[in-house]
Coordinates of C-alpha atoms and ligand atoms in Angstrom, one line a residue:
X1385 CA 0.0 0.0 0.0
X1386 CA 2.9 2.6 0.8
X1387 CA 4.6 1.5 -2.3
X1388 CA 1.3 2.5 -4.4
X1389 CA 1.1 5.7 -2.4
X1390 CA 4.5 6.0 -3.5
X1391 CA 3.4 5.8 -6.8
X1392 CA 0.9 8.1 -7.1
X1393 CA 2.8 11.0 -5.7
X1394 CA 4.6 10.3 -8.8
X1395 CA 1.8 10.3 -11.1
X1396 CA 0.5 13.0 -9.9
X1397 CA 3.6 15.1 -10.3
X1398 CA 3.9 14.3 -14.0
X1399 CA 0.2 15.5 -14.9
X1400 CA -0.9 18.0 -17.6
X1401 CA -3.8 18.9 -19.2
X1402 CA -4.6 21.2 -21.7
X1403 CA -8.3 23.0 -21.4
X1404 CA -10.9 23.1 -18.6
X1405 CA -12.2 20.0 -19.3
X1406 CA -9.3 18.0 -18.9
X1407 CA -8.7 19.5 -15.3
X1408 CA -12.3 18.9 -14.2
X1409 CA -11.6 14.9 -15.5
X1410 CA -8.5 15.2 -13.5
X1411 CA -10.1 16.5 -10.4
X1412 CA -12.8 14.1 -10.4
X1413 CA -10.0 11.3 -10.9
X1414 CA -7.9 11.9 -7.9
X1415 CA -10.0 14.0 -5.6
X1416 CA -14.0 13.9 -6.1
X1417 CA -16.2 11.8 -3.8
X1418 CA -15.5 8.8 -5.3
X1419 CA -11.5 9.3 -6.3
X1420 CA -8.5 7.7 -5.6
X1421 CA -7.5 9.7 -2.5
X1422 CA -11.0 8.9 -0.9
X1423 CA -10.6 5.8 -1.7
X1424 CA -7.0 5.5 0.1
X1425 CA -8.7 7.6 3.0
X1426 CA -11.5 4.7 3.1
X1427 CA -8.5 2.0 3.2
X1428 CA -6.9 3.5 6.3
X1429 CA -8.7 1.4 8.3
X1430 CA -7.6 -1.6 7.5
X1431 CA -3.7 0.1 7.7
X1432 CA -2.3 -1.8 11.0
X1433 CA -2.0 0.4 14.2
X1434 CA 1.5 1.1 14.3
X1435 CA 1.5 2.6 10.9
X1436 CA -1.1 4.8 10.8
X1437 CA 1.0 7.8 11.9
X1438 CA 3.0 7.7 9.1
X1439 CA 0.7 6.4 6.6
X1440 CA -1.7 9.2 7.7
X1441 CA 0.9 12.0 6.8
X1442 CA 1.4 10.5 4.1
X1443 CA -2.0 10.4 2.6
X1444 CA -2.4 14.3 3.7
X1445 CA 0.7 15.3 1.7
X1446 CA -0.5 13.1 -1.0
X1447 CA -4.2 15.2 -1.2
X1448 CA -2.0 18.4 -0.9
X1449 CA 0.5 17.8 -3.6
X1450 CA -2.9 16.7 -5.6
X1451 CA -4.7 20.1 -5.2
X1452 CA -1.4 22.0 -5.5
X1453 CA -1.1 20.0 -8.8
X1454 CA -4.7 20.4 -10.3
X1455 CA -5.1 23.9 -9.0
X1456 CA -2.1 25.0 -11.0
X1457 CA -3.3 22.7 -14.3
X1458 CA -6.7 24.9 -13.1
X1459 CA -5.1 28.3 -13.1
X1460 CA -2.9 27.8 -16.6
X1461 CA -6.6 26.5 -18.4
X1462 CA -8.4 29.5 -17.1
X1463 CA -11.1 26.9 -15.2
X1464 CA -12.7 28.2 -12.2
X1465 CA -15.5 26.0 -11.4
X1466 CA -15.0 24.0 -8.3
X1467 CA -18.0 22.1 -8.6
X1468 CA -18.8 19.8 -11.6
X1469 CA -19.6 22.1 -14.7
X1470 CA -22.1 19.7 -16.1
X1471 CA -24.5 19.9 -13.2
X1472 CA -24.3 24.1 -13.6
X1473 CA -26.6 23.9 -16.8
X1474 CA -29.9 22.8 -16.8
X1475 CA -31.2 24.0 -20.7
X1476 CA -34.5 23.9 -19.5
X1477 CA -34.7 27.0 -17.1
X1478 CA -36.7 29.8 -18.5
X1479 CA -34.1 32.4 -20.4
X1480 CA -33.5 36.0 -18.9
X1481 CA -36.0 38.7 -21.0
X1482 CA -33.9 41.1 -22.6
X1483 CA -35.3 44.5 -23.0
X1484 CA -35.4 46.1 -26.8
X1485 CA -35.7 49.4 -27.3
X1486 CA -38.6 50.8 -29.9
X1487 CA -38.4 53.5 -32.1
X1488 CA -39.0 57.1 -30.5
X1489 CA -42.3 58.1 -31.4
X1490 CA -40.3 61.7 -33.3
X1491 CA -38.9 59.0 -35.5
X1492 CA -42.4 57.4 -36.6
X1493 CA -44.2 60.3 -37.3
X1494 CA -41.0 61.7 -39.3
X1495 CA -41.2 57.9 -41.0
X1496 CA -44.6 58.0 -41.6
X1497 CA -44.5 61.4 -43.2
X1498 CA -41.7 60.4 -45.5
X1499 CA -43.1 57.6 -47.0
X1500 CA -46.6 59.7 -47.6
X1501 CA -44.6 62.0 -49.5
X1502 CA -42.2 59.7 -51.3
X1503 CA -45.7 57.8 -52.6
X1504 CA -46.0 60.7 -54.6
X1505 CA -42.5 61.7 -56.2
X1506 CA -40.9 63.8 -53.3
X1507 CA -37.2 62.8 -52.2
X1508 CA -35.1 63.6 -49.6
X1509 CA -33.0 66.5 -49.1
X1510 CA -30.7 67.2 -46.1
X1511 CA -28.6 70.4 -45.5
X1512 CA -26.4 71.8 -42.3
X1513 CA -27.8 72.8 -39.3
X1514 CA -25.4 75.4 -39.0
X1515 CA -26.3 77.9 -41.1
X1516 CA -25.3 81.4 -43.3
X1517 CA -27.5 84.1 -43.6
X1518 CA -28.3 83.6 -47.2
X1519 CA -29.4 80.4 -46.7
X1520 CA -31.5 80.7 -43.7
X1521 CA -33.1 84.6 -44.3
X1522 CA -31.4 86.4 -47.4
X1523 CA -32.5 83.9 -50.2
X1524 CA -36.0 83.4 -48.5
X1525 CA -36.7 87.3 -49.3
X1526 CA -36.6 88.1 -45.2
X1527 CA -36.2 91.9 -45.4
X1528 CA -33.2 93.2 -43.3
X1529 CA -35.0 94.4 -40.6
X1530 CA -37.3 90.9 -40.3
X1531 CA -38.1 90.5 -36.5
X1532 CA -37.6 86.4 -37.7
X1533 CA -33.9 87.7 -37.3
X1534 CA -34.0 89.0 -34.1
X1535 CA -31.5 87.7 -31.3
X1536 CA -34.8 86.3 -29.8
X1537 CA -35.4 84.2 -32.0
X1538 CA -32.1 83.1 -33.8
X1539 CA -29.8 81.5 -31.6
X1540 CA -26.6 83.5 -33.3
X1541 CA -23.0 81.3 -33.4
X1542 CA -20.0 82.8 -33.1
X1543 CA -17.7 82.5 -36.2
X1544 CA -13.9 82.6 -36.3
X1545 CA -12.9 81.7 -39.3
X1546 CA -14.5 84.5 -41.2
X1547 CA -17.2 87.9 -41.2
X1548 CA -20.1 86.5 -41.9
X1549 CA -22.5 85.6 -39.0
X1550 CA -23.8 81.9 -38.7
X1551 CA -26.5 80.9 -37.0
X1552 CA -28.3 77.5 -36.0
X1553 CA -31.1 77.2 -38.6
X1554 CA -34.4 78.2 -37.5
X1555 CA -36.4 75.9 -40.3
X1556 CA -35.6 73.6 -43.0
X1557 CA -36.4 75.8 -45.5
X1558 CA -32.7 76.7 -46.1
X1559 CA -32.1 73.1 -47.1
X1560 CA -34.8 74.2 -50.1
X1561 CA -32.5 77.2 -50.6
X1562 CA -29.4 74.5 -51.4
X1563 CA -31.4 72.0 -53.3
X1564 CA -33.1 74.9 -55.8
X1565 CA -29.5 76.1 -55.8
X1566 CA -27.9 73.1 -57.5
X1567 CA -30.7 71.7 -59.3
X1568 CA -33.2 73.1 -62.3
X1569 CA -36.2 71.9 -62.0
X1570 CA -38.4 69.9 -62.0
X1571 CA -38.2 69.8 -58.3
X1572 CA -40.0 67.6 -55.6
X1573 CA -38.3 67.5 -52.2
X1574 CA -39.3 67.0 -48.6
X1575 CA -36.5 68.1 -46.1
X1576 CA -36.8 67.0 -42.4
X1577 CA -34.5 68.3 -40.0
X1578 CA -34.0 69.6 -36.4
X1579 CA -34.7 73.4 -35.8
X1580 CA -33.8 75.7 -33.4
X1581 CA -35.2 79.0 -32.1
X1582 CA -34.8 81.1 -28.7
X1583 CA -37.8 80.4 -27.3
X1584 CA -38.7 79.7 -23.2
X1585 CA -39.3 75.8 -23.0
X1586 CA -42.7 75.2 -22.2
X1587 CA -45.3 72.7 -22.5
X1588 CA -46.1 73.8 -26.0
X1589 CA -42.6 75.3 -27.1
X1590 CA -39.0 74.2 -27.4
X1591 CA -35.6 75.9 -28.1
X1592 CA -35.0 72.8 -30.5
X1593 CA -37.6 70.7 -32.5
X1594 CA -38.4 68.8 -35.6
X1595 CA -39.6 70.1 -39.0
X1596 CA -40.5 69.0 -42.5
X1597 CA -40.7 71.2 -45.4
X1598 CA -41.5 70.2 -48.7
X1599 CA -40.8 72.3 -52.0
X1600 CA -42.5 71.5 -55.8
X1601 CA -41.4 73.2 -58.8
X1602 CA -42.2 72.7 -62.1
X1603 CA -43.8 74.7 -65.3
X1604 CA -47.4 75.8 -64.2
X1605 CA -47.5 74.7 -61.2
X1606 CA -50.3 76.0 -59.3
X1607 CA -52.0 76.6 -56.0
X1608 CA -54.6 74.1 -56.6
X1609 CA -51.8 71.7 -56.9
X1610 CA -50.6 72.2 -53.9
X1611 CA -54.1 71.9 -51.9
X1612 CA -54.2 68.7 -53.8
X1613 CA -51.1 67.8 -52.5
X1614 CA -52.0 68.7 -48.8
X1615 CA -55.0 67.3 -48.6
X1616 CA -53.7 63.8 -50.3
X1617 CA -51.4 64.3 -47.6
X1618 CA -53.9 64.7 -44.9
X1619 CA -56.0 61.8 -45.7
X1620 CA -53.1 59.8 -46.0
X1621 CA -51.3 60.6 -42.3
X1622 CA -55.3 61.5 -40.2
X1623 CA -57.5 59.2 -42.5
X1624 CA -59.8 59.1 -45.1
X1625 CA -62.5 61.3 -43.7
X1626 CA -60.2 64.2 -43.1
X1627 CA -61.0 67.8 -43.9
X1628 CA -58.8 70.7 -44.1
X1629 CA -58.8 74.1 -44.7
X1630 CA -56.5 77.4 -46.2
X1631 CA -56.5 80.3 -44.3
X1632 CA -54.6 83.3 -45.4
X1633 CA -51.0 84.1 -43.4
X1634 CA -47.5 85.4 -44.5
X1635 CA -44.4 84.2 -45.2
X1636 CA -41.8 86.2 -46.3
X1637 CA -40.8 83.7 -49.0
X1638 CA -44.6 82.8 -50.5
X1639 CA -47.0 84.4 -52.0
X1640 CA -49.7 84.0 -51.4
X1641 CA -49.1 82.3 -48.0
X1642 CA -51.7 79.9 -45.9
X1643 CA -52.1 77.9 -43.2
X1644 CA -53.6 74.5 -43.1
X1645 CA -55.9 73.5 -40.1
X1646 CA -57.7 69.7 -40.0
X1647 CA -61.1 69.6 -39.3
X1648 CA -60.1 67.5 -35.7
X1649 CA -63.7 67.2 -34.2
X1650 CA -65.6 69.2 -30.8
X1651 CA -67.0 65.7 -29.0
X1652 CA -64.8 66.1 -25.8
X1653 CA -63.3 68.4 -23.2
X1654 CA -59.9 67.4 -24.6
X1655 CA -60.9 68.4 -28.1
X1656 CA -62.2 72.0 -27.0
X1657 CA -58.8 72.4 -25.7
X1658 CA -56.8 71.4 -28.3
X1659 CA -58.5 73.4 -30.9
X1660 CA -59.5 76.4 -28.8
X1661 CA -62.9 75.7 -29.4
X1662 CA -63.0 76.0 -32.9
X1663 CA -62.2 72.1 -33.6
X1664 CA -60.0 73.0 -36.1
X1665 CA -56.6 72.3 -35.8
X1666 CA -53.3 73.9 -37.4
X1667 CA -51.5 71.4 -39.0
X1668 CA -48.6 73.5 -41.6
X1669 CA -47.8 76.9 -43.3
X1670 CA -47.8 76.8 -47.2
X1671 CA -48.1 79.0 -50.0
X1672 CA -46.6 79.9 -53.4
X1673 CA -42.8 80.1 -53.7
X1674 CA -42.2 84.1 -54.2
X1675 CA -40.7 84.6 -57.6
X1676 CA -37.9 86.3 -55.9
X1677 CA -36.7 83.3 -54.1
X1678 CA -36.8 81.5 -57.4
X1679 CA -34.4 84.4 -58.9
X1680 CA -32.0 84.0 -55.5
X1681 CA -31.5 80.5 -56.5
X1682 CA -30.9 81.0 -60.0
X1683 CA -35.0 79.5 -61.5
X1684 CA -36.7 81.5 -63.6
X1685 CA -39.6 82.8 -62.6
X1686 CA -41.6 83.8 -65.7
X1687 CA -41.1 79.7 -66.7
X1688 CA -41.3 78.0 -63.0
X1689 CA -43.3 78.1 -60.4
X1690 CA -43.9 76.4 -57.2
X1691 CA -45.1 75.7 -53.8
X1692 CA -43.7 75.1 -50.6
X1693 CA -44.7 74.0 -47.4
X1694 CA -43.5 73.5 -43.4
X1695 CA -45.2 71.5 -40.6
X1696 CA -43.6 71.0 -36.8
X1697 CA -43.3 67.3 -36.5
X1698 CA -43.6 67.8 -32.4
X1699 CA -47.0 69.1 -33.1
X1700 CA -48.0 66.5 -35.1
X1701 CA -46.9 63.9 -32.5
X1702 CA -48.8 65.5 -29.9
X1703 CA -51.6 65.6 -31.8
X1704 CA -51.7 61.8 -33.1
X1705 CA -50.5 60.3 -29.4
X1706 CA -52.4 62.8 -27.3
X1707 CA -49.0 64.1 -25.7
X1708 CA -49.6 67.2 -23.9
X1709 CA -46.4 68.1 -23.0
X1710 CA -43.8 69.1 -25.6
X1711 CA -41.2 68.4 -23.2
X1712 CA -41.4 64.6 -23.0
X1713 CA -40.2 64.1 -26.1
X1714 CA -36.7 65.3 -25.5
X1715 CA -36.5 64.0 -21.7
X1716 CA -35.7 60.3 -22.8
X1717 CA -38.0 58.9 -19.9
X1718 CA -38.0 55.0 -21.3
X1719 CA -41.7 54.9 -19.3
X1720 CA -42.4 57.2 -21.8
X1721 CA -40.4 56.5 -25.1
X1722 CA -41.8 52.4 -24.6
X1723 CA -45.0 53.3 -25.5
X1724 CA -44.9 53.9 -28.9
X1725 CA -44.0 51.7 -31.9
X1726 CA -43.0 48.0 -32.6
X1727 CA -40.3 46.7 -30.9
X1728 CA -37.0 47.6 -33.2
Ligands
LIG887 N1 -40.6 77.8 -42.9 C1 -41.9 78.0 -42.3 C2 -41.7 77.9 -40.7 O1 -40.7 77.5 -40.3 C3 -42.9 77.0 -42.7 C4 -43.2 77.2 -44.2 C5 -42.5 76.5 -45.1 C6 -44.2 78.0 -44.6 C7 -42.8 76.6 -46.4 C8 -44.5 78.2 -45.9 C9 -43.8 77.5 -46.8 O2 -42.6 78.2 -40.0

């Protein structure tokens, strides 16, 4: 029995293994419940009296030198299981949900509003959101003195690098401004964007929001067209039943200029509110692209003509989700943003 004691502290010297696996077999082997050493510790009885001193020490060295052994061949694999890995996974335990995000309801409406337009011939345009003068007022026929361009309203930037004043853009009609620029018509383009103005954050206001403009032009092009266009628009995004209306307003860069309202309904509390009363709601501004923004740009205006056309996408939101607070769209409350959309 010593002599095979003997032996094994030699075998277990000489051991190597080479992954995780190997070291677990290895622990098992020599020191799980039923391994050699246990075994040897289950023999000792049988070792006569007089020996058991020695033979005891021996058999504790003989586990130490085992675990020193194996815990190295552990360490050099990268294994830290103690316990037998097999046992650990049980493939029939329910699996952890994993939260998905889902699309912020901004990016829907913006979606939804795109593809309505794109049905009908308009593409995309994009522009920066820093912007010149020219771009943003000048080319739109803003007169010098507009109030549009007051430091209340235009969040002014600070240029180094040369005279002219930049500012954040305060619509997307400056993208229209680029596009006309570098392109003859025909012209069919829808331009959403973020906006910024100096205003005081409210419930119904925001320094920064969302717009889409859109901008037709083409040879006799008409204001009809463009109620067509609106209302096609408006049936497509509120339904079939939808109504709108023009009412006159200004723009410095049509002519004539209107506003669009929905018909939205009186039949609650909520309604009255919305609408003021009226159950009309404001949905865009529109109008005829003034034939001096077609000459800024380079388009003749005794051959083109066109329309144009601006909505708040926050206000559209609002209205469709029965938000009534501007402000959670920005404050990335997940309660909130969860609510809306397919899963992505
Ligand atoms: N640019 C206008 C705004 O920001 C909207 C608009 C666009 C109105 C095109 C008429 C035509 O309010």
């Amino acid at each position: 029995m010593l002599d095979k004691v003997k032996e094994l502290f030699n075998e277990i010297d000489g051991l190597s293994a080479s992954n995780k696996a190997e070291v677990e077999n290895l622990r098992v082997k020599y020191l799980g419940q039923k391994g050699i050493i246990k075994g040897l510790f289950a023999d000792f009885r049988n070792v006569p009296a007089d020996q058991k001193k020695e033979f005891g020490q021996l058999l504790n060295d003989l586990r130490a030198k085992a675990e020193e052994v194996i815990g190295g061949l552990k360490e050099k694999t990268g294994s830290t299981s103690t316990a037998g890995s097999k046992k650990e996974f049980d493939a029939s335990l329910p699996g952890y949900p994993f939260l998905v995000g889902s699309r912020h309801p901004l990016s829907l409406v913006r979606q939804e509003i795109i593809d309505i337009f794109s049905r009908i011939g308009f593409q995309l345009s994009d522009g920066p959101e820093v912007e010149d003068d020219w771009h943003n007022f000048s080319a739109l026929n803003f007169p010098e003195d507009h109030p549009a361009r007051d430091m209340q309203d235009t969040f002014f930037v600070k240029n180094n690098y040369g005279k002219e004043e930049l500012a954040l853009r305060t619509h997307t009609s400056s993208v229209q401004v680029r596009v006309m620029e570098g392109q003859q018509p025909p012209i069919r383009t829808i331009s959403p964007g973020r906006v910024f103005r100096n205003e005081a954050i409210s419930a119904r206001a925001h320094c920064i929001f969302h717009q889409i403009e859109g901008l037709y032009i083409d040879k006799d092009v008409s204001f009809a067209d463009m109620k067509q266009t609106l209302l096609y628009f408006a049936k497509e995004f509120f339904g079939e039943k939808t109504k709108i209306r023009l009412r006159p307003s200004y723009f410095p860069f049509t002519e004539p200029s209107a506003e669009m309202d929905i018909w939205w309904g009186l039949n609650n509390e909520s309604d009255h509110r919305i609408t003021k009363g009226t159950g009309w709601l404001e949905i865009l501004g529109c109008g005829m692209v003034d034939p001096n923004v077609l000459k800024n740009c380079n388009i003749d205006p005794e051959e083109y003509s066109g329309y144009a056309f601006g909505m708040g996408i926050e206000r559209i939101a609002m209205n469709r989700y029965g938000i009534n607070d501007l402000r959670m769209f920005f404050e990335n409350d997940v309660r909130f943003l969860k609510q809306f959309g397919a899963a992505l």
